[in-house]
Tab-separated table of C-alpha atoms in Angstrom:
chain	number	residue	atom	x	y	z
A	975	MET	CA	-0.423	37.511	25.226
A	976	CYS	CA	-3.058	37.872	22.519
A	977	THR	CA	-4.105	34.237	22.977
A	978	MET	CA	-4.488	34.641	26.731
A	979	SER	CA	-6.648	37.769	26.289
A	980	LYS	CA	-8.649	36.133	23.450
A	981	ARG	CA	-7.633	38.821	20.963
A	982	SER	CA	-6.795	38.514	17.313
A	983	CYS	CA	-3.043	39.040	16.878
A	984	LYS	CA	-1.988	40.749	13.665
A	985	TYR	CA	1.618	39.595	14.262
A	986	ALA	CA	0.714	35.918	14.301
A	987	PRO	CA	3.268	33.934	12.287
A	988	GLN	CA	2.175	32.625	8.927
A	989	VAL	CA	2.773	28.932	8.447
A	990	ARG	CA	5.149	28.409	5.526
A	991	GLN	CA	4.799	25.237	3.499
A	992	ASP	CA	8.244	23.848	2.782
A	993	SER	CA	8.800	21.096	0.302
A	994	PRO	CA	9.991	17.778	1.799
A	995	SER	CA	13.382	18.161	0.194
A	996	ALA	CA	13.816	21.679	1.517
A	997	SER	CA	12.808	20.787	5.048
A	998	SER	CA	15.097	17.789	5.249
A	999	THR	CA	18.179	19.413	3.753
A	1000	SER	CA	20.310	21.905	5.632
A	1001	LEU	CA	22.099	24.365	3.393
A	1002	GLU	CA	25.770	24.702	4.279
A	1003	PRO	CA	27.493	27.755	2.826
A	1004	SER	CA	31.220	27.665	2.401
A	1005	ILE	CA	33.765	30.447	2.611
A	1006	ASN	CA	33.246	30.706	-1.142
A	1007	SER	CA	30.151	32.731	-0.327
A	1008	VAL	CA	32.416	35.717	-0.897
A	1009	ASP	CA	32.095	34.762	-4.547
A	1010	PRO	CA	28.435	34.127	-5.381
A	1011	HIS	CA	29.349	32.478	-8.686
A	1012	LYS	CA	31.323	29.674	-7.067
A	1013	GLN	CA	29.730	26.475	-5.862
A	1014	GLU	CA	30.244	24.972	-2.462
A	1015	ASP	CA	33.807	23.862	-1.855
A	1016	PRO	CA	34.212	20.216	-0.745
A	1017	ALA	CA	37.234	21.237	1.319
A	1018	LEU	CA	35.063	23.271	3.617
A	1019	ARG	CA	32.672	20.385	4.139
A	1020	THR	CA	35.597	18.715	5.828
A	1021	ALA	CA	36.378	21.900	7.726
A	1022	GLN	CA	32.907	21.894	9.223
A	1023	SER	CA	33.961	18.996	11.439
A	1024	SER	CA	37.133	20.830	12.508
A	1025	GLY	CA	38.655	19.771	15.815
A	1026	GLY	CA	39.375	23.382	16.626
A	1027	ALA	CA	35.736	24.183	16.031
A	1028	ALA	CA	32.571	23.417	17.888
A	1029	SER	CA	30.345	20.496	17.010
A	1030	SER	CA	28.170	21.175	14.021
A	1031	ARG	CA	25.342	23.502	14.899
A	1032	LYS	CA	22.973	25.063	12.418
A	1033	CYS	CA	20.862	28.170	12.830
A	1034	ASN	CA	18.295	27.756	10.062
A	1035	ASN	CA	15.878	30.529	9.297
A	1036	SER	CA	13.081	28.106	8.387
A	1037	ALA	CA	11.557	28.570	11.847
A	1038	THR	CA	11.471	32.329	11.441
A	1039	PRO	CA	8.061	33.816	10.625
A	1040	SER	CA	7.671	34.704	6.977
A	1041	ARG	CA	6.236	38.039	5.921
A	1042	GLY	CA	4.845	37.293	2.530
A	1043	ASN	CA	6.690	38.694	-0.468
A	1044	ASP	CA	9.242	40.476	1.737
A	1045	HIS	CA	10.923	37.177	2.581
A	1046	ASP	CA	14.516	36.902	1.367
A	1047	PRO	CA	15.382	33.290	0.373
A	1048	ALA	CA	19.041	33.981	1.176
A	1049	LEU	CA	18.095	34.110	4.855
A	1050	ASP	CA	17.238	30.402	4.707
A	1051	ASP	CA	20.932	29.538	4.384
A	1052	ALA	CA	22.476	27.926	7.425
A	1053	ILE	CA	25.155	29.674	9.451
A	1054	ASN	CA	28.261	27.526	9.661
A	1055	PHE	CA	29.175	27.783	13.334
A	1056	ASN	CA	32.369	25.789	12.833
A	1057	GLN	CA	33.810	28.414	10.533
A	1058	MET	CA	32.356	31.192	12.676
A	1059	GLU	CA	34.236	29.832	15.696
A	1060	LEU	CA	37.479	29.911	13.719
A	1061	PHE	CA	36.763	33.458	12.594
A	1062	ALA	CA	35.818	34.606	16.106
A	1063	HIS	CA	38.999	33.079	17.502
A	1064	LEU	CA	41.007	34.859	14.819
A	1065	ILE	CA	39.540	38.204	15.892
A	1066	LEU	CA	39.568	37.668	19.655
A	1067	SER	CA	42.990	35.996	19.897
A	1068	ARG	CA	44.844	38.046	17.306
A	1069	GLU	CA	47.571	39.117	19.737
A	1070	GLU	CA	48.325	35.524	20.705
A	1071	MET	CA	48.229	34.113	17.189
A	1072	PHE	CA	50.465	36.742	15.622
A	1073	ASN	CA	52.615	37.695	18.593
A	1074	LEU	CA	55.711	37.542	16.360
A	1075	ALA	CA	54.333	40.262	14.083
A	1076	PHE	CA	54.815	44.009	14.366
A	1077	GLU	CA	51.910	46.197	15.424
A	1078	THR	CA	51.468	49.956	15.173
A	1079	PRO	CA	48.769	51.407	17.464
A	1080	ASP	CA	48.167	54.393	15.194
A	1081	GLU	CA	47.164	52.358	12.143
A	1082	GLY	CA	45.271	49.491	13.748
A	1083	ASP	CA	46.398	45.891	13.778
A	1084	GLY	CA	47.328	43.612	10.921
A	1085	ILE	CA	44.345	41.319	11.433
A	1086	SER	CA	41.919	44.145	10.670
A	1087	LEU	CA	43.824	44.860	7.466
A	1088	ALA	CA	43.960	41.160	6.631
A	1089	VAL	CA	40.232	40.581	7.143
A	1090	ASN	CA	39.409	43.606	5.023
A	1091	ALA	CA	41.762	42.442	2.244
A	1092	SER	CA	40.431	38.875	2.426
A	1093	LEU	CA	36.973	39.992	1.307
A	1094	GLU	CA	38.407	40.416	-2.183
A	1095	SER	CA	41.046	37.676	-1.888
A	1096	PRO	CA	39.457	34.389	-0.700
A	1097	PHE	CA	42.835	32.638	-0.524
A	1098	LEU	CA	43.778	34.954	2.340
A	1099	LEU	CA	40.583	34.183	4.256
A	1100	TYR	CA	41.142	30.434	3.877
A	1101	GLN	CA	44.663	30.733	5.260
A	1102	LEU	CA	43.568	32.875	8.207
A	1103	LEU	CA	40.941	30.278	9.145
A	1104	ALA	CA	43.451	27.451	8.763
A	1105	PHE	CA	45.911	29.129	11.120
A	1106	SER	CA	43.090	29.872	13.560
A	1107	ALA	CA	42.230	26.157	13.630
A	1108	CYS	CA	45.896	25.329	14.203
A	1109	HIS	CA	46.009	27.680	17.187
A	1110	LEU	CA	42.772	26.317	18.641
A	1111	ALA	CA	44.133	22.771	18.442
A	1112	PHE	CA	47.096	23.831	20.551
A	1113	LEU	CA	44.961	25.659	23.120
A	1114	ARG	CA	42.369	22.911	23.571
A	1115	PRO	CA	44.090	19.546	24.027
A	1116	GLU	CA	41.071	18.272	25.958
A	1117	ARG	CA	39.258	17.957	22.641
A	1118	SER	CA	41.641	15.235	21.537
A	1119	ALA	CA	38.799	13.111	20.156
A	1120	GLU	CA	38.294	15.725	17.455
A	1121	PHE	CA	41.971	16.028	16.454
A	1122	SER	CA	41.831	13.518	13.614
A	1123	ARG	CA	38.932	15.376	12.005
A	1124	GLN	CA	40.649	18.674	12.588
A	1125	ALA	CA	43.872	17.484	10.974
A	1126	VAL	CA	41.970	16.721	7.787
A	1127	ALA	CA	40.114	20.031	7.975
A	1128	LEU	CA	43.317	21.955	8.577
A	1129	GLN	CA	45.029	20.401	5.600
A	1130	SER	CA	41.958	21.011	3.444
A	1131	LEU	CA	41.737	24.686	4.395
A	1132	GLN	CA	45.428	25.306	3.844
A	1133	THR	CA	45.507	23.340	0.587
A	1134	ARG	CA	42.481	25.255	-0.643
A	1135	ALA	CA	44.144	28.546	0.316
A	1136	VAL	CA	47.289	27.717	-1.652
A	1137	SER	CA	45.240	26.472	-4.621
A	1138	LEU	CA	43.215	29.682	-4.738
A	1139	PHE	CA	46.394	31.728	-4.414
A	1140	ASN	CA	48.074	29.880	-7.283
A	1141	ALA	CA	44.972	30.203	-9.454
A	1142	ALA	CA	44.685	33.939	-8.803
A	1143	TRP	CA	48.402	34.629	-9.151
A	1144	THR	CA	49.508	36.712	-12.104
A	1145	LYS	CA	51.858	39.355	-10.803
A	1146	VAL	CA	52.155	41.602	-7.781
A	1147	ASP	CA	50.639	45.013	-8.389
A	1148	GLY	CA	48.876	47.738	-6.468
A	1149	SER	CA	45.603	45.821	-6.428
A	1150	ASN	CA	46.904	42.676	-4.758
A	1151	CYS	CA	50.255	43.450	-3.097
A	1152	VAL	CA	48.747	43.768	0.392
A	1153	ALA	CA	46.753	40.533	0.143
A	1154	VAL	CA	49.721	38.629	-1.300
A	1155	LEU	CA	52.086	39.748	1.452
A	1156	LEU	CA	49.560	39.101	4.228
A	1157	PHE	CA	48.796	35.651	2.813
A	1158	SER	CA	52.488	34.792	2.631
A	1159	THR	CA	53.040	36.052	6.171
A	1160	ALA	CA	50.093	34.109	7.615
A	1161	LEU	CA	51.224	30.970	5.802
A	1162	GLY	CA	54.738	31.549	7.131
A	1163	HIS	CA	53.502	31.837	10.726
A	1164	HIS	CA	51.425	28.686	10.246
A	1165	LEU	CA	54.318	26.656	8.865
A	1166	LEU	CA	56.698	27.892	11.577
A	1167	ALA	CA	54.208	26.909	14.292
A	1168	ASP	CA	53.770	23.469	12.728
A	1169	THR	CA	57.528	23.006	12.417
A	1170	LEU	CA	58.269	23.928	16.026
A	1171	ALA	CA	55.408	21.745	17.289
A	1172	LYS	CA	56.386	18.586	15.399
A	1173	ARG	CA	57.706	15.679	17.434
A	1174	THR	CA	58.656	12.684	15.301
A	1175	PRO	CA	60.478	9.406	16.081
A	1176	THR	CA	63.351	10.438	13.809
A	1177	GLY	CA	64.008	13.454	16.006
A	1178	LEU	CA	66.479	16.008	14.673
A	1179	GLU	CA	66.499	14.688	11.107
A	1180	ALA	CA	62.788	15.316	10.593
A	1181	PHE	CA	62.921	18.664	12.356
A	1182	ILE	CA	65.733	19.940	10.124
A	1183	ALA	CA	63.879	18.803	7.007
A	1184	HIS	CA	60.752	20.674	8.089
A	1185	TYR	CA	62.720	23.715	9.177
A	1186	VAL	CA	64.561	23.929	5.846
A	1187	GLN	CA	61.184	23.917	4.097
A	1188	CYS	CA	60.000	26.633	6.473
A	1189	VAL	CA	63.076	28.792	5.787
A	1190	GLU	CA	62.622	28.453	2.036
A	1191	LEU	CA	59.013	29.596	2.292
A	1192	HIS	CA	59.986	32.522	4.506
A	1193	ARG	CA	62.603	33.597	2.004
A	1194	GLY	CA	59.808	33.683	-0.562
A	1195	ILE	CA	57.956	36.129	1.702
A	1196	TYR	CA	61.018	38.355	1.706
A	1197	THR	CA	61.247	38.143	-2.091
A	1198	VAL	CA	57.590	39.125	-2.464
A	1199	ALA	CA	58.038	42.064	-0.095
A	1200	MET	CA	61.143	43.344	-1.859
A	1201	SER	CA	59.621	43.026	-5.339
A	1202	ALA	CA	56.588	45.084	-4.311
A	1203	TRP	CA	58.282	47.373	-1.784
A	1204	PRO	CA	57.416	50.720	-3.459
A	1205	LEU	CA	53.761	49.670	-3.745
A	1206	LEU	CA	53.628	48.362	-0.183
A	1207	MET	CA	55.095	51.583	1.174
A	1208	GLU	CA	52.090	53.398	-0.310
A	1209	SER	CA	49.628	51.017	1.361
A	1210	HIS	CA	48.197	50.697	4.876
A	1211	LEU	CA	51.099	48.368	5.685
A	1212	GLU	CA	53.655	51.182	5.460
A	1213	PRO	CA	53.888	51.828	9.255
A	1214	VAL	CA	54.400	48.126	10.000
A	1215	LEU	CA	56.968	47.666	7.234
A	1216	SER	CA	58.857	50.788	8.268
A	1217	LEU	CA	59.027	49.536	11.854
A	1218	SER	CA	60.272	46.139	10.692
A	1219	SER	CA	62.874	47.681	8.397
A	1220	SER	CA	64.122	49.942	11.170
A	1221	PHE	CA	64.432	46.988	13.531
A	1222	THR	CA	66.408	44.744	11.155
A	1223	SER	CA	68.688	47.645	10.140
A	1224	ARG	CA	70.029	48.079	13.662
A	1225	LEU	CA	73.662	47.427	14.538
A	1226	PRO	CA	74.272	44.576	16.990
A	1227	LYS	CA	75.279	45.657	20.500
A	1228	GLY	CA	75.654	42.605	22.725
A	1229	ARG	CA	78.183	39.783	22.787
A	1230	HIS	CA	75.799	36.860	23.214
A	1231	CYS	CA	76.918	35.398	19.880
A	1232	GLN	CA	80.660	35.779	20.405
A	1233	PRO	CA	81.234	32.031	21.060
A	1234	ILE	CA	79.589	31.038	17.767
A	1235	LYS	CA	81.624	33.697	15.954
A	1236	THR	CA	84.813	32.188	17.360
A	1237	LEU	CA	83.680	28.728	16.283
A	1238	LEU	CA	82.962	29.912	12.742
A	1239	ASP	CA	86.300	31.694	12.466
A	1240	SER	CA	88.128	28.508	13.380
A	1241	ALA	CA	86.106	26.236	11.055
A	1242	GLU	CA	88.762	25.380	8.463
A	1243	GLU	CA	86.466	23.181	6.352
A	1244	LEU	CA	83.985	25.990	5.738
A	1245	ALA	CA	84.449	27.930	2.509
A	1246	GLU	CA	84.849	31.675	2.890
A	1247	THR	CA	81.471	32.358	1.252
A	1248	ASP	CA	79.829	29.926	3.666
A	1249	LYS	CA	81.495	31.645	6.611
A	1250	GLN	CA	80.184	34.991	5.429
A	1251	ALA	CA	76.665	33.569	5.154
A	1252	CYS	CA	76.890	32.228	8.695
A	1253	MET	CA	78.286	35.518	9.994
A	1254	GLN	CA	75.421	37.419	8.392
A	1255	SER	CA	72.984	35.087	10.139
A	1256	VAL	CA	74.807	35.674	13.440
A	1257	HIS	CA	74.485	39.418	12.817
A	1258	TYR	CA	70.673	39.215	12.783
A	1259	LEU	CA	70.672	36.725	15.637
A	1260	GLN	CA	72.499	39.220	17.860
A	1261	ILE	CA	69.974	41.926	16.980
A	1262	GLY	CA	67.315	39.515	18.199
A	1263	PHE	CA	69.169	38.890	21.460
A	1264	ASP	CA	69.574	42.636	21.950
A	1265	ALA	CA	65.797	43.043	21.705
A	1266	VAL	CA	65.108	40.139	24.078
A	1267	PHE	CA	67.366	41.508	26.802
A	1268	ALA	CA	66.601	45.202	26.255
A	1269	LYS	CA	65.479	47.075	29.357
A	1270	GLU	CA	63.798	49.936	27.519
A	1271	GLU	CA	60.018	49.841	27.784
A	1272	GLY	CA	59.562	50.585	24.089
A	1273	GLU	CA	61.410	47.389	23.180
A	1274	HIS	CA	58.839	45.064	24.731
A	1275	GLY	CA	56.717	44.955	21.590
A	1276	ILE	CA	59.550	43.651	19.405
A	1277	ARG	CA	61.349	41.277	21.741
A	1278	HIS	CA	60.605	38.066	19.883
A	1279	GLN	CA	60.045	39.231	16.312
A	1280	MET	CA	63.463	37.981	15.198
A	1281	ILE	CA	62.260	34.393	15.690
A	1282	PHE	CA	60.124	34.886	12.586
A	1283	LEU	CA	62.337	37.367	10.744
A	1284	TRP	CA	65.583	35.424	11.114
A	1285	SER	CA	64.484	32.655	8.779
A	1286	MET	CA	63.598	35.290	6.160
A	1287	LEU	CA	66.830	37.231	6.447
A	1288	ALA	CA	69.243	34.291	6.605
A	1289	PRO	CA	71.193	33.944	3.306
A	1290	PRO	CA	70.304	31.061	0.938
A	1291	GLU	CA	73.709	29.486	1.588
A	1292	LEU	CA	72.699	28.878	5.191
A	1293	THR	CA	69.802	26.682	4.078
A	1294	ARG	CA	72.162	24.522	2.032
A	1295	LEU	CA	74.569	24.185	4.959
A	1296	LEU	CA	71.698	23.350	7.276
A	1297	ALA	CA	70.380	20.697	4.904
A	1298	SER	CA	73.874	19.146	4.756
A	1299	ARG	CA	73.952	19.013	8.596
A	1300	ARG	CA	77.094	21.100	8.971
A	1301	PRO	CA	77.905	21.018	12.721
A	1302	GLU	CA	78.725	24.734	12.883
A	1303	VAL	CA	75.339	25.603	11.393
A	1304	LEU	CA	73.542	23.223	13.751
A	1305	VAL	CA	75.184	25.032	16.664
A	1306	LEU	CA	74.082	28.334	15.144
A	1307	LEU	CA	70.519	27.061	14.821
A	1308	ALA	CA	70.556	25.856	18.429
């Protein structure tokens, strides 16, 4: 407008002289920006070409008018839109991604707690982004050309998350119990989704191997929760944990599992301790069926939670029987 009216514009942008190296290089911050002392993580360079993420797009501040000494060099950093897409999907699709988790409307959802905790625990943020990429890959099969890149990015994000977790691990206390449990839970959801989605030429053999690994990890989640239970019950997770505990403490009502009970009772080759382990697993399985077929409106929010919880609550003996391909246990799993 000033040019058209032949006026001198005091807001005219000042031309900034960038060095050749600065103008030709795009800065790419990693998730490690939560820790200013860490250098860029090579794993996230791979993640920038994620199949679940958009093609690389940079929003560089070099075209923004400079205002002399008020210019903040940090604003020159590029925004990583690949990671931002994963983060946005995590926020916008939280109910779909964690639909096997408990939610309490009074205390907000678990994702809000997880994002807040991840600001001080980078391993949690890495895992949340990895699971977000996994979910996007499932939702967008039309982007099949990007799947190979995404597979590498997914593995890099998850590997980096576990590495950071192992490096930061000392013991569970009041300062980290929430982040540790949320990380374990997100990793458990991720591994369960991967296990159920796998289709290999070896069929059942490969599935059982992956599922046994999944069950062992989920049992670790249960161990973490039990070891830090008093601390967790004083945290923001208390409403969710109380709801979960109340659900798994119910007495079974239905008879959907009666045929498998009869089969286990008649299995002469099963040791008594193994039968008890199977019966305990059937106990929780029936609680899950009761929730699925419940007619009460209040039950709708917990109908499918036992899919995730069952692998945590099943006794260790069941994993051994499953790994040995005991037919009774395979029927129970089916």
